[in-house]
XYZ file of N, CA, C and O in Angstrom:
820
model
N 0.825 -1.201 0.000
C 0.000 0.000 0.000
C 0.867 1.261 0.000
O 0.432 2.144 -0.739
N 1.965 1.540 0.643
C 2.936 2.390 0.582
C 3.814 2.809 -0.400
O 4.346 3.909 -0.552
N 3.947 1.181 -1.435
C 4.536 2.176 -2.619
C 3.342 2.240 -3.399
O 3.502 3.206 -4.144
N 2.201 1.709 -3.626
C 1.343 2.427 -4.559
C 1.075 3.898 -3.992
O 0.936 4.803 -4.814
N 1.019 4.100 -3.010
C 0.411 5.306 -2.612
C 1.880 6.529 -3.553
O 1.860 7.307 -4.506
N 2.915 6.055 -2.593
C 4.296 6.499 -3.277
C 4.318 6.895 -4.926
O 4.838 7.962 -5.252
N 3.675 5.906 -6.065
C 3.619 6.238 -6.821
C 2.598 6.997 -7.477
O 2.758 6.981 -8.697
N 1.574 7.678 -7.083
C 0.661 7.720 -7.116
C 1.153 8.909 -6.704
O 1.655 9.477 -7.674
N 1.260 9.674 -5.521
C 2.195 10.823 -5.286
C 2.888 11.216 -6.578
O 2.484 12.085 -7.351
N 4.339 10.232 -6.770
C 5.282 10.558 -7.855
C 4.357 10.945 -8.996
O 4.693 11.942 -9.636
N 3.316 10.355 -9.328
C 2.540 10.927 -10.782
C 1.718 12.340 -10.664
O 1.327 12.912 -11.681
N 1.544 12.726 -9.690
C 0.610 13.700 -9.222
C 2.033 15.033 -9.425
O 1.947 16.094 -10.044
N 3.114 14.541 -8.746
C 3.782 15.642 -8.352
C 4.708 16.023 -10.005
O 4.816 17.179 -10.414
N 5.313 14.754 -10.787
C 5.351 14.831 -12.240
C 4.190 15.559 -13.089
O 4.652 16.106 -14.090
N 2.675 15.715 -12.923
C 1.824 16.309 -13.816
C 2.057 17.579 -13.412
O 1.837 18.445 -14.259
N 2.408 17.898 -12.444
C 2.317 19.269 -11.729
C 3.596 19.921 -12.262
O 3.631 21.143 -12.408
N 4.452 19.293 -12.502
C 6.049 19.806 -12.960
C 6.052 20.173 -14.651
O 6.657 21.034 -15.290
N 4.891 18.892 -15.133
C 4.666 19.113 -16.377
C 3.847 20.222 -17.111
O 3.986 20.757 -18.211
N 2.946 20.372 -16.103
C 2.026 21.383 -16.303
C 2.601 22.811 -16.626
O 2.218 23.648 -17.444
N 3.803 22.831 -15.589
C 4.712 23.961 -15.481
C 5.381 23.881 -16.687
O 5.009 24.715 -17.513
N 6.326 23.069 -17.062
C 7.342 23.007 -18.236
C 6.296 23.035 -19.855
O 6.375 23.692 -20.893
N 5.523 22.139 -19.440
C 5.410 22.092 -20.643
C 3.504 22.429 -20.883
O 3.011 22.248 -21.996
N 2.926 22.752 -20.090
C 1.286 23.150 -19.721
C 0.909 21.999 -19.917
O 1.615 21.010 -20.117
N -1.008 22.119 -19.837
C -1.527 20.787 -19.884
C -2.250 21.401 -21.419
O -2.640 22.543 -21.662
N -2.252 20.341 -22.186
C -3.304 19.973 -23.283
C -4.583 20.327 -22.985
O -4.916 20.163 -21.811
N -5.464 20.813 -23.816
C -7.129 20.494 -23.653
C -7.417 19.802 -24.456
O -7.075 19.954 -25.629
N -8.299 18.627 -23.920
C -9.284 17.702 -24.509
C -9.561 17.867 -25.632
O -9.612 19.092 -25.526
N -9.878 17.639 -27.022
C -10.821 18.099 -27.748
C -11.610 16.626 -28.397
O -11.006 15.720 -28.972
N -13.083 16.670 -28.136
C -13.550 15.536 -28.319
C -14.868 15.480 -29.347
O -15.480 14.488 -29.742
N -15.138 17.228 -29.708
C -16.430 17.211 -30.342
C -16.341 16.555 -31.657
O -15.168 16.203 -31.786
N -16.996 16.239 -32.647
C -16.773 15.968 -34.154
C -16.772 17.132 -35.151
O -16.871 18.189 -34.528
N -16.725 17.247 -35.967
C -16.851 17.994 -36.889
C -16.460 17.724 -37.960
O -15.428 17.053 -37.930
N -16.982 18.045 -39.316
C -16.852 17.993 -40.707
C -15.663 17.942 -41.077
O -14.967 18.437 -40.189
N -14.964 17.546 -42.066
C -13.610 18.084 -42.705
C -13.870 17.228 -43.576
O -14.671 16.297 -43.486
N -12.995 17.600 -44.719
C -12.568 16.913 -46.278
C -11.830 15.781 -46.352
O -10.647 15.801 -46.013
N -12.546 14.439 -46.890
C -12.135 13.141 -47.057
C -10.418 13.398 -46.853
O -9.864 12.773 -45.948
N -9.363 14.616 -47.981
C -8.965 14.646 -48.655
C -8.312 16.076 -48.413
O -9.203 16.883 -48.679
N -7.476 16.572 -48.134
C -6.726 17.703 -47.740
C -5.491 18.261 -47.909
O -4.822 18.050 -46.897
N -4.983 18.781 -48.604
C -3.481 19.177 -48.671
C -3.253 20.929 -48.152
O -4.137 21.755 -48.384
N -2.295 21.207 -47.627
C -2.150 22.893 -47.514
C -1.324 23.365 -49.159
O -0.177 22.929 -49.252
N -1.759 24.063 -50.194
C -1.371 24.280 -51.095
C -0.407 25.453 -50.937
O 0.107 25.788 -52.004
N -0.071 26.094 -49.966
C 0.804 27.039 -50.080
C 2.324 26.191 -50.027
O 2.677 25.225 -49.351
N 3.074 27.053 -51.107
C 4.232 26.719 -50.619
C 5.204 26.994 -49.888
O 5.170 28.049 -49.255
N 6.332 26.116 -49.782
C 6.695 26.437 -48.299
C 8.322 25.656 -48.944
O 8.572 24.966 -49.932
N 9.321 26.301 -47.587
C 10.837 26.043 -48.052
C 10.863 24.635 -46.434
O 10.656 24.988 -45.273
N 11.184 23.056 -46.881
C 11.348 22.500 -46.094
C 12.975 22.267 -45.515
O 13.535 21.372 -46.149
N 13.850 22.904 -44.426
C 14.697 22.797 -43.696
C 14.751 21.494 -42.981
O 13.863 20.770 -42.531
N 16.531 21.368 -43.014
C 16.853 20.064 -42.249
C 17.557 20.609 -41.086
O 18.127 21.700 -41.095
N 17.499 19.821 -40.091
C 17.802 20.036 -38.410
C 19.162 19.423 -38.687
O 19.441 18.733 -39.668
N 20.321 19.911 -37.266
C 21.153 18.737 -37.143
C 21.183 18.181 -36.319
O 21.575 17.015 -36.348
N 20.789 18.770 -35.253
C 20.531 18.320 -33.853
C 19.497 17.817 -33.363
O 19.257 16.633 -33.598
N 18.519 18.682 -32.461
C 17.748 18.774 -31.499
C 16.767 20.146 -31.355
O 16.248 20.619 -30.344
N 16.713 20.632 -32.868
C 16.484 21.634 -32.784
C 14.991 21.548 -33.867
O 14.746 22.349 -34.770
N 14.200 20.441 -33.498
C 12.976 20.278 -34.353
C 11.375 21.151 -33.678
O 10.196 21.148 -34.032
N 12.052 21.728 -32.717
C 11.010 22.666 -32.089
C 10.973 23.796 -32.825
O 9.921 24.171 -33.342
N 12.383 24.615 -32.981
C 12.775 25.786 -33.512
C 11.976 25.897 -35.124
O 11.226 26.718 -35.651
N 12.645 24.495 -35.575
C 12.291 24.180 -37.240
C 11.039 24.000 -37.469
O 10.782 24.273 -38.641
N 10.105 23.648 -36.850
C 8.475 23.803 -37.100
C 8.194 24.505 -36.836
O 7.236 24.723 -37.577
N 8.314 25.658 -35.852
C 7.882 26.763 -35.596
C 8.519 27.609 -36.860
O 7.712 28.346 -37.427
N 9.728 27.595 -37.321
C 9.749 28.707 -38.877
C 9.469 27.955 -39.359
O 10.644 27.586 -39.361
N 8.831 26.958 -40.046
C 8.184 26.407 -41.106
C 6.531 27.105 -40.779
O 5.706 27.617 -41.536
N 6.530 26.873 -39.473
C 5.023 27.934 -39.841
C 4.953 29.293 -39.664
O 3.786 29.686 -39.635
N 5.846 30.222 -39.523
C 6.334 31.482 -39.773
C 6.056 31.782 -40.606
O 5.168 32.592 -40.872
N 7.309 30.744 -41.840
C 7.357 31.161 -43.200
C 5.769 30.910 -43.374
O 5.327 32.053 -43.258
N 4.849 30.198 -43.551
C 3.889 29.405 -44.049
C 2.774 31.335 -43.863
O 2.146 31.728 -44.847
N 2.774 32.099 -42.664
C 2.310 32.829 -42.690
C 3.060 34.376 -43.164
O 2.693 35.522 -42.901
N 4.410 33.818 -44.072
C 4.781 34.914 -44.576
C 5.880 35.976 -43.595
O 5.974 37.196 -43.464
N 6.375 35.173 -43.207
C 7.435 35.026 -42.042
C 8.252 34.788 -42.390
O 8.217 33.571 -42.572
N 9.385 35.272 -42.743
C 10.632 34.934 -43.305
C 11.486 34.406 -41.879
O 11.678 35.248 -41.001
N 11.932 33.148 -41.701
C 12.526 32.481 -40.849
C 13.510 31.304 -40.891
O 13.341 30.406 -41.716
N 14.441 31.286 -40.103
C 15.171 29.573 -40.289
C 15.352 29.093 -38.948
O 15.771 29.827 -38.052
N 15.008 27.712 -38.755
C 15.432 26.940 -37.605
C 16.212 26.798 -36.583
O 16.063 26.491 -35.400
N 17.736 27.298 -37.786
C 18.583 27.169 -37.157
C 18.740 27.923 -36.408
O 19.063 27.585 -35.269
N 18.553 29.392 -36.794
C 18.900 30.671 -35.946
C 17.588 30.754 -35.103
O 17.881 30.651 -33.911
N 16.539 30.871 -35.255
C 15.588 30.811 -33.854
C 16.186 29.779 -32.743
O 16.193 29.989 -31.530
N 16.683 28.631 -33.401
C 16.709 28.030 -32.444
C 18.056 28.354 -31.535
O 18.467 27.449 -30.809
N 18.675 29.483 -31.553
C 19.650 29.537 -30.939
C 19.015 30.277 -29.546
O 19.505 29.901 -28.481
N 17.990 31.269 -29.503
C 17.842 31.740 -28.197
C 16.048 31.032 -27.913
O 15.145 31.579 -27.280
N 16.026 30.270 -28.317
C 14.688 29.523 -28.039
C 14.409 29.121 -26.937
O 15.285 28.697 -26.183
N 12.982 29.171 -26.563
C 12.515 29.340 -24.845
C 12.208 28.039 -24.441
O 11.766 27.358 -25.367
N 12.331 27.243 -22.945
C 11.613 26.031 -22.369
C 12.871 25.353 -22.750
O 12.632 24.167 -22.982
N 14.034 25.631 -22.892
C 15.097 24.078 -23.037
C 15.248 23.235 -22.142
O 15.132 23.527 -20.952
N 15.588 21.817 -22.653
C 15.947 21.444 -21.839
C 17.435 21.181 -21.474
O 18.183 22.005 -22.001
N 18.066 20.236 -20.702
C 19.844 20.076 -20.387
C 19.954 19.650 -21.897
O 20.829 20.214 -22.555
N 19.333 18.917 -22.380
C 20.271 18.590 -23.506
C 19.832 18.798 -24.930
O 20.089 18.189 -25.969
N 19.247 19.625 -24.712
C 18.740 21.169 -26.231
C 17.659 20.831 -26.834
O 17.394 21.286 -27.946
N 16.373 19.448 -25.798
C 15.058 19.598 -26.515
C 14.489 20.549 -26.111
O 15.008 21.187 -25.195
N 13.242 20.954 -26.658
C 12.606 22.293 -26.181
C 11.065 21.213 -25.662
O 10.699 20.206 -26.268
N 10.523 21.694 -24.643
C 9.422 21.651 -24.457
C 8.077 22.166 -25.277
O 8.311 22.828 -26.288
N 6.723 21.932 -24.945
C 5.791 22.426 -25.997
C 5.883 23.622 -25.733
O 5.750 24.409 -26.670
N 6.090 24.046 -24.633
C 5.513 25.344 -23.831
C 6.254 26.874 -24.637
O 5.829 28.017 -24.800
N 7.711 26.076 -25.043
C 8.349 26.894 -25.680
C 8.141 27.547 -27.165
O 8.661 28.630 -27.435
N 7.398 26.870 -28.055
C 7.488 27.019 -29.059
C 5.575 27.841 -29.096
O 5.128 28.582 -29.971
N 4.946 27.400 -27.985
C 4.166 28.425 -27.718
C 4.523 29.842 -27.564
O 4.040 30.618 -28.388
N 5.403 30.374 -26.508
C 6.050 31.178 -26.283
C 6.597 32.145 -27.702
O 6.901 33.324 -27.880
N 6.539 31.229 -28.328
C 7.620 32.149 -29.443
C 6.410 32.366 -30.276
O 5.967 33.510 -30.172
N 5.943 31.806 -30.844
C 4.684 32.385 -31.837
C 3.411 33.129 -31.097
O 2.427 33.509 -31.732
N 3.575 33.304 -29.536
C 2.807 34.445 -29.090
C 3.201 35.317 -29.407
O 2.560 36.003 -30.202
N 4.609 35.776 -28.884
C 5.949 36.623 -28.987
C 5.524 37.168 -30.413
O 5.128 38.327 -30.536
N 5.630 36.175 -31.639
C 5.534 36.949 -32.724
C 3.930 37.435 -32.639
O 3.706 37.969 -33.725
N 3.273 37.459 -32.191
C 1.743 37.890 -32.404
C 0.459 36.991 -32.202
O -0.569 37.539 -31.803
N 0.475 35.294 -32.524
C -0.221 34.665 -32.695
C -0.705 34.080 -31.418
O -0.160 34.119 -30.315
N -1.660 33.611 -31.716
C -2.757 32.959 -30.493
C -2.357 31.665 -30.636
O -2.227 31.282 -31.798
N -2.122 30.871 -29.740
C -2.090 29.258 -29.991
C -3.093 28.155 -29.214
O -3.783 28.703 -28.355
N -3.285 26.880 -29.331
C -3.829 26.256 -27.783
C -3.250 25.054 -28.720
O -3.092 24.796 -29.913
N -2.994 24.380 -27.213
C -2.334 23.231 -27.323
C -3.361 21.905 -26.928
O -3.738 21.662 -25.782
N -3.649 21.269 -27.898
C -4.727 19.855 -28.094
C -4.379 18.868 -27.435
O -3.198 18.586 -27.235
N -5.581 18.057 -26.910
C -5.256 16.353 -27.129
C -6.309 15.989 -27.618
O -7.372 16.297 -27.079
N -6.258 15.204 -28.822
C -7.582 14.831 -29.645
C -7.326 13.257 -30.000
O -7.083 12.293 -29.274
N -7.462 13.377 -31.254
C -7.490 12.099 -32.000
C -7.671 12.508 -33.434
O -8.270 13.516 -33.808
N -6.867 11.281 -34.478
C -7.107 11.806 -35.970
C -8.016 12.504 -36.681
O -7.784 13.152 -37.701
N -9.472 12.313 -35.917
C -10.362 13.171 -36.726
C -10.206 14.580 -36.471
O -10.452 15.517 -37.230
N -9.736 14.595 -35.225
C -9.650 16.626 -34.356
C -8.566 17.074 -35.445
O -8.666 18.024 -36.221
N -7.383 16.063 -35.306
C -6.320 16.510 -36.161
C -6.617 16.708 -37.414
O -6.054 17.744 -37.768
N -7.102 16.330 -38.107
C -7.473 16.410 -39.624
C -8.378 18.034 -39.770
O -8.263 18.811 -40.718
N -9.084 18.189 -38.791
C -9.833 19.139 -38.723
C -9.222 20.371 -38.813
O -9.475 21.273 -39.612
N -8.000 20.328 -37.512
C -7.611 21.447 -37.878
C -6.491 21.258 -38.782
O -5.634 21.928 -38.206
N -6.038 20.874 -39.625
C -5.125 20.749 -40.355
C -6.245 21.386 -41.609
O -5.942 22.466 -42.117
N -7.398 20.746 -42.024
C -8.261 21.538 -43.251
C -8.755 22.822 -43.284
O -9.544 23.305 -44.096
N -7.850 23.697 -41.661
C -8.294 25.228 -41.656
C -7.484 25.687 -42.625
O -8.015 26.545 -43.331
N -6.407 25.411 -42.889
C -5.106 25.285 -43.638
C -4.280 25.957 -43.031
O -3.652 26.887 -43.537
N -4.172 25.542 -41.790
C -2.975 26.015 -41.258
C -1.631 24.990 -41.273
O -2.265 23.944 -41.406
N -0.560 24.661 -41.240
C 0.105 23.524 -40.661
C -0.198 23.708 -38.890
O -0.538 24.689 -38.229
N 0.085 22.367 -38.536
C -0.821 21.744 -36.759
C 1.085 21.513 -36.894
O 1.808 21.388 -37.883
N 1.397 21.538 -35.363
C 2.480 21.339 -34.897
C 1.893 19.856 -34.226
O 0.937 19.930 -33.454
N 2.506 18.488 -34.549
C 2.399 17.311 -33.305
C 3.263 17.276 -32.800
O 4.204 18.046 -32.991
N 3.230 16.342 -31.962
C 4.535 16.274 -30.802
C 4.778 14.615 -30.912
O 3.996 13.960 -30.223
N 5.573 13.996 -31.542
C 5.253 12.437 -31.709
C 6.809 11.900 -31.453
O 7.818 12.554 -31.187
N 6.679 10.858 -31.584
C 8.301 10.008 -31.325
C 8.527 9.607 -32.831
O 7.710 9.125 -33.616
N 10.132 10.003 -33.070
C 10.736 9.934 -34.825
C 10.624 8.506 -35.277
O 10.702 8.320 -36.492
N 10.448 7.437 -34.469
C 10.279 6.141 -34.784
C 9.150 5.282 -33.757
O 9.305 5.437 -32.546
N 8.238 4.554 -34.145
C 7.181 3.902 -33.159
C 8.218 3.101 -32.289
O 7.978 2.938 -31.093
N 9.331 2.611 -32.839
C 10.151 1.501 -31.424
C 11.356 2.760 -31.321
O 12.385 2.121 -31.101
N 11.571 3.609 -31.352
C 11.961 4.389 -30.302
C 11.319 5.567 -29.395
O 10.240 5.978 -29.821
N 11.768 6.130 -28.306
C 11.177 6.862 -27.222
C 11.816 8.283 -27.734
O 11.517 9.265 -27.056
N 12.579 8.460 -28.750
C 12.795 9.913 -29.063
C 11.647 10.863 -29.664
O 10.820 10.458 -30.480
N 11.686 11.946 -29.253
C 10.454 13.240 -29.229
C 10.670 13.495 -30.232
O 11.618 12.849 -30.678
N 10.078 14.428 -31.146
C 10.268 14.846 -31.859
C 8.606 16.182 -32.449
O 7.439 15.931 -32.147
N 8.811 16.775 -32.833
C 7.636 18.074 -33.524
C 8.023 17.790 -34.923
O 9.030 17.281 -35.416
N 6.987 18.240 -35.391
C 6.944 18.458 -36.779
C 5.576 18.677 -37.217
O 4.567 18.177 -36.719
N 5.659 19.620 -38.377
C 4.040 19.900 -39.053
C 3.292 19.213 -39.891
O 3.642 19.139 -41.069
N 2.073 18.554 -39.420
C 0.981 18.518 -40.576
C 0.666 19.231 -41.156
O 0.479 20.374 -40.740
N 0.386 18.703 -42.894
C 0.479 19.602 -43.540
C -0.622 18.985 -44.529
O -0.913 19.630 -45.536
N -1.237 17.769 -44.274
C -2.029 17.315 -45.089
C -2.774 16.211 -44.654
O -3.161 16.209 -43.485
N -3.028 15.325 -45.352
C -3.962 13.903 -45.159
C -4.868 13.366 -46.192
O -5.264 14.189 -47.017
N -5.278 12.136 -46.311
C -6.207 11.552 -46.917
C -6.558 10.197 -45.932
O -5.954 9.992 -44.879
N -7.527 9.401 -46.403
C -8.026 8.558 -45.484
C -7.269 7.275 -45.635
O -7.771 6.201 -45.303
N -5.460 7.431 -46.383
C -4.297 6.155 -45.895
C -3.682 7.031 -45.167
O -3.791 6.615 -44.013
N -3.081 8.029 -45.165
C -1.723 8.510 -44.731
C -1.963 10.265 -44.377
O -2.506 11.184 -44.991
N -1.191 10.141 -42.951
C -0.899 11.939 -43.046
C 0.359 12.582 -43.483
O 1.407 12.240 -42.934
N 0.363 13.311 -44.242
C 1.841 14.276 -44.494
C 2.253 15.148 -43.547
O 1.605 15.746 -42.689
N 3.498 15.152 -43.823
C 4.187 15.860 -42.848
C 5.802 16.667 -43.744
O 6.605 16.186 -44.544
N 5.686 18.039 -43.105
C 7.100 18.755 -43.784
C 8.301 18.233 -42.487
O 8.565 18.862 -41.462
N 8.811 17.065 -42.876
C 9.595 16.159 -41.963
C 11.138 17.137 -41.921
O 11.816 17.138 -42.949
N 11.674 18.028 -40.566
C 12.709 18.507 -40.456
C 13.816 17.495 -40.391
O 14.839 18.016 -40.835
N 14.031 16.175 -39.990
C 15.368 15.344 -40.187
C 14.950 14.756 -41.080
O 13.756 14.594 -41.332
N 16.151 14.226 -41.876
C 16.670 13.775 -43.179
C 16.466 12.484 -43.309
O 16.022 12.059 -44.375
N 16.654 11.920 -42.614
C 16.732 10.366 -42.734
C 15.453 10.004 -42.707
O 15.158 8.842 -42.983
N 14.525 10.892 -42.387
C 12.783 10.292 -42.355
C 12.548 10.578 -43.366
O 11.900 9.731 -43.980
N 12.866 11.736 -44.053
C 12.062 11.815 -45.616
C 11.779 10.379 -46.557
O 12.587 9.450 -46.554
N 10.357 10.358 -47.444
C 10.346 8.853 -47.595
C 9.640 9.441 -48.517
O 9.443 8.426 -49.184
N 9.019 10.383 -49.183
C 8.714 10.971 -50.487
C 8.960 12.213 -50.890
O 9.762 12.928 -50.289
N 8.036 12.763 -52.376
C 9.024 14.257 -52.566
C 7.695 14.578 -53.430
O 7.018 13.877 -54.182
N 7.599 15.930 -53.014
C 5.941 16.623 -53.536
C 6.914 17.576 -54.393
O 7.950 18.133 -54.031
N 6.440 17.588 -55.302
C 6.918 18.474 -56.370
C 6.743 20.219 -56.245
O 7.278 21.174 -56.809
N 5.859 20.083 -55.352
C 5.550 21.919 -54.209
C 6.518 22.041 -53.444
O 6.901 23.196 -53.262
N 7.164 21.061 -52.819
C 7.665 20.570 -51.457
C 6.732 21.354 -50.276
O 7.001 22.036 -49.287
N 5.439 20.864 -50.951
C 4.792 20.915 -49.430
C 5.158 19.823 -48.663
O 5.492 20.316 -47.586
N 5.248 18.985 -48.621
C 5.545 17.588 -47.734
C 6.492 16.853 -48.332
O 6.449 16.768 -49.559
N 7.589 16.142 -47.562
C 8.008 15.290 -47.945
C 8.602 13.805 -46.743
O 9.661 13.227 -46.500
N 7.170 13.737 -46.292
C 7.060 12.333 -45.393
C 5.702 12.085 -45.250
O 4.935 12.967 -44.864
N 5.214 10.588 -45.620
C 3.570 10.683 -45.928
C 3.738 9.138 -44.494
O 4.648 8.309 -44.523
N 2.580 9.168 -43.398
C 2.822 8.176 -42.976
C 1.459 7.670 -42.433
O 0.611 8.185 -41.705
N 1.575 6.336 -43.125
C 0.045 5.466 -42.987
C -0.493 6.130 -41.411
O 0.101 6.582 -40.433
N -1.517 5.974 -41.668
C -2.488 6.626 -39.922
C -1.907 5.409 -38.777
O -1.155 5.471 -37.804
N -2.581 4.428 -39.363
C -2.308 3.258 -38.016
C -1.024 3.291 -37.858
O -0.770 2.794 -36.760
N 0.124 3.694 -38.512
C 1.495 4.008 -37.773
C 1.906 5.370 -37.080
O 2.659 5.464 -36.111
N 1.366 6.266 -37.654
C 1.204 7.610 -37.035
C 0.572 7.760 -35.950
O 0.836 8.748 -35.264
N -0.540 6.711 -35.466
C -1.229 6.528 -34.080
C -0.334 5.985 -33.217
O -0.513 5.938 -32.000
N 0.808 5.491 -33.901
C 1.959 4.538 -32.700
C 2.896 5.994 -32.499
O 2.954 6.507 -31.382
N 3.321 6.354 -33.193
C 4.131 7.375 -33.847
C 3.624 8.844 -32.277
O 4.245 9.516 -31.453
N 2.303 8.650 -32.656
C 1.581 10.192 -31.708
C 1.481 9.498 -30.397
O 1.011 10.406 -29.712
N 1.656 8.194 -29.381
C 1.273 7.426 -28.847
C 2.772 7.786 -28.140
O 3.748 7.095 -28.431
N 2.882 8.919 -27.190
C 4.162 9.063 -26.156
C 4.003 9.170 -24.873
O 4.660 10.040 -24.301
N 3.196 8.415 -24.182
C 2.666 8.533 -23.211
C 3.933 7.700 -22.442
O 4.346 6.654 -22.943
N 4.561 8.276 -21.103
C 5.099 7.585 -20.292
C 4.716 7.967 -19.052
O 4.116 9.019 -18.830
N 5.044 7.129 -18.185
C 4.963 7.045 -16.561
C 4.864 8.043 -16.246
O 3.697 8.162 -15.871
N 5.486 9.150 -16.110
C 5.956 10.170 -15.355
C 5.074 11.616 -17.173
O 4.817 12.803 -16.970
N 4.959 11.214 -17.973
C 4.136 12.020 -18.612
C 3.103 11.121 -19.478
O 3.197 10.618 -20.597
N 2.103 11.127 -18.524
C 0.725 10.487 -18.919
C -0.232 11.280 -19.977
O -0.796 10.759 -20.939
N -0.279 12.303 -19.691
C -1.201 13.391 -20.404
C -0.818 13.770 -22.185
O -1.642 14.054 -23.054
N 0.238 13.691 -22.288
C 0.912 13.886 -23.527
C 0.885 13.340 -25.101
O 1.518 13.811 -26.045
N -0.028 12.216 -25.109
C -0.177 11.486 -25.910
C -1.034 12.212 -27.135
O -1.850 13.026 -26.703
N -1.011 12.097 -28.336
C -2.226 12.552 -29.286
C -2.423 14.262 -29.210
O -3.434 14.956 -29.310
N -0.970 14.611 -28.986
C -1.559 15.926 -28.472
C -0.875 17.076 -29.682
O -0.090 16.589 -30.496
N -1.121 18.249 -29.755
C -0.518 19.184 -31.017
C -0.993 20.590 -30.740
O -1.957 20.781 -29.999
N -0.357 21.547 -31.303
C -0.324 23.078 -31.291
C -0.555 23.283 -32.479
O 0.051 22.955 -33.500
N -2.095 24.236 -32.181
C -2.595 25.144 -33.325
C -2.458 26.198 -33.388
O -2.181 26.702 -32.299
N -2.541 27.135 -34.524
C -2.691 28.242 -34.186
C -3.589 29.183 -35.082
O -3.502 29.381 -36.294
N -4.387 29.657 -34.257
C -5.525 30.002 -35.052
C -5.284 31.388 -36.039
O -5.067 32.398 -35.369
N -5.287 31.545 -37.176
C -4.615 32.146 -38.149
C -5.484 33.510 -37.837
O -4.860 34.570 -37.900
N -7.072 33.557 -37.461
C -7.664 34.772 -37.208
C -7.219 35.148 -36.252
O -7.854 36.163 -35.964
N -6.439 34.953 -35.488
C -6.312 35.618 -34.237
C -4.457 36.626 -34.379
O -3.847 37.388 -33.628
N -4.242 36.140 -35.508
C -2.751 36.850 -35.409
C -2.840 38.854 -35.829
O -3.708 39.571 -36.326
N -1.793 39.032 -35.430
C -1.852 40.395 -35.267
C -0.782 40.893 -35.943
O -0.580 42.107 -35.970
């Protein structure tokens, strides 16, 4: 009874740390309409990371996307929420596209929420792991979908796995693997799973 209680504590006092670093998600559970079938037709310049710096790089990919002249690399040099070893939290990349003007909220849904807001035509920031059998984080933007696969403007190199002649996207990945992919739920961050940053394009200034 003492170490459940113990852990049970430890998870309470981890959501509370998380909440701080990185906020909590809101729910989103209603339905709504969207297109079988979706691409963002604007074009857009897709950047490669070398590091750890895939927070920085989706956030100017949707800069540029609103006419934002930006690069990864250099935002990401004074970029907010780091951690010891140069990931950024969600909280941070919130921070910076307030900073520039924009409104954001940070989701936990499921493919249909996601699709939804992805057909406002904005790119959706997710927060997913770069491989389903590994535990590494990773951001990057939706940028599309159909009812096999979602696209994505993939910032590391070694994931690219197609090539759009726009270069709106160049990583398309079946849903039922992208559900493993968005599926980062651990011990100590329970809440995190299925979750992504929008930003609502009427609200920028």
């Amino acid at each position: 009874m003492f170490i459940v209680s113990q852990v049970i504590l430890w998870i309470i006092i981890s959501t509370i740390i998380n909440a701080y670093l990185m906020t909590l998600p809101i729910p989103v559970l209603q339905r709504r309409d969207f297109p079988a079938n979706y691409l963002i037709q604007q074009n857009n310049r897709i950047d490669f990371q070398k590091n750890n710096e895939c927070a920085a790089f989706s956030t100017a990919y949707l800069l540029r996307h609103f006419g934002m002249e930006d690069d990864g690399e250099g935002l990401y040099t004074h970029f907010p929420s780091k951690t010891r070893v140069g990931t950024v939290y969600p909280k941070g990349i919130r921070t910076v596209l307030r900073k520039k003007g924009f409104k954001t909220k940070y989701h936990k849904g499921n493919v249909s929420t996601l699709k939804y807001e992805v057909s406002k035509g904005t790119p959706v920031i997710v927060f997913i792991k770069t491989q389903k059998d590994r535990n590494y984080l990773h951001f990057v933007p939706v940028v599309g979908y159909d009812k096999e696969y979602i696209y994505l403007s993939e910032s590391i190199k070694k994931l690219v796995n197609c090539d759009d002649v726009h270069n709106r996207y160049n990583r398309k990945v079946p849903i039922n693997e992208f559900k493993k992919l968005w599926n980062v739920k651990r011990i100590h961050m329970l809440l995190y799973s299925n979750t992504y940053i929008a930003v609502d394009a009427t609200q920028s200034s």
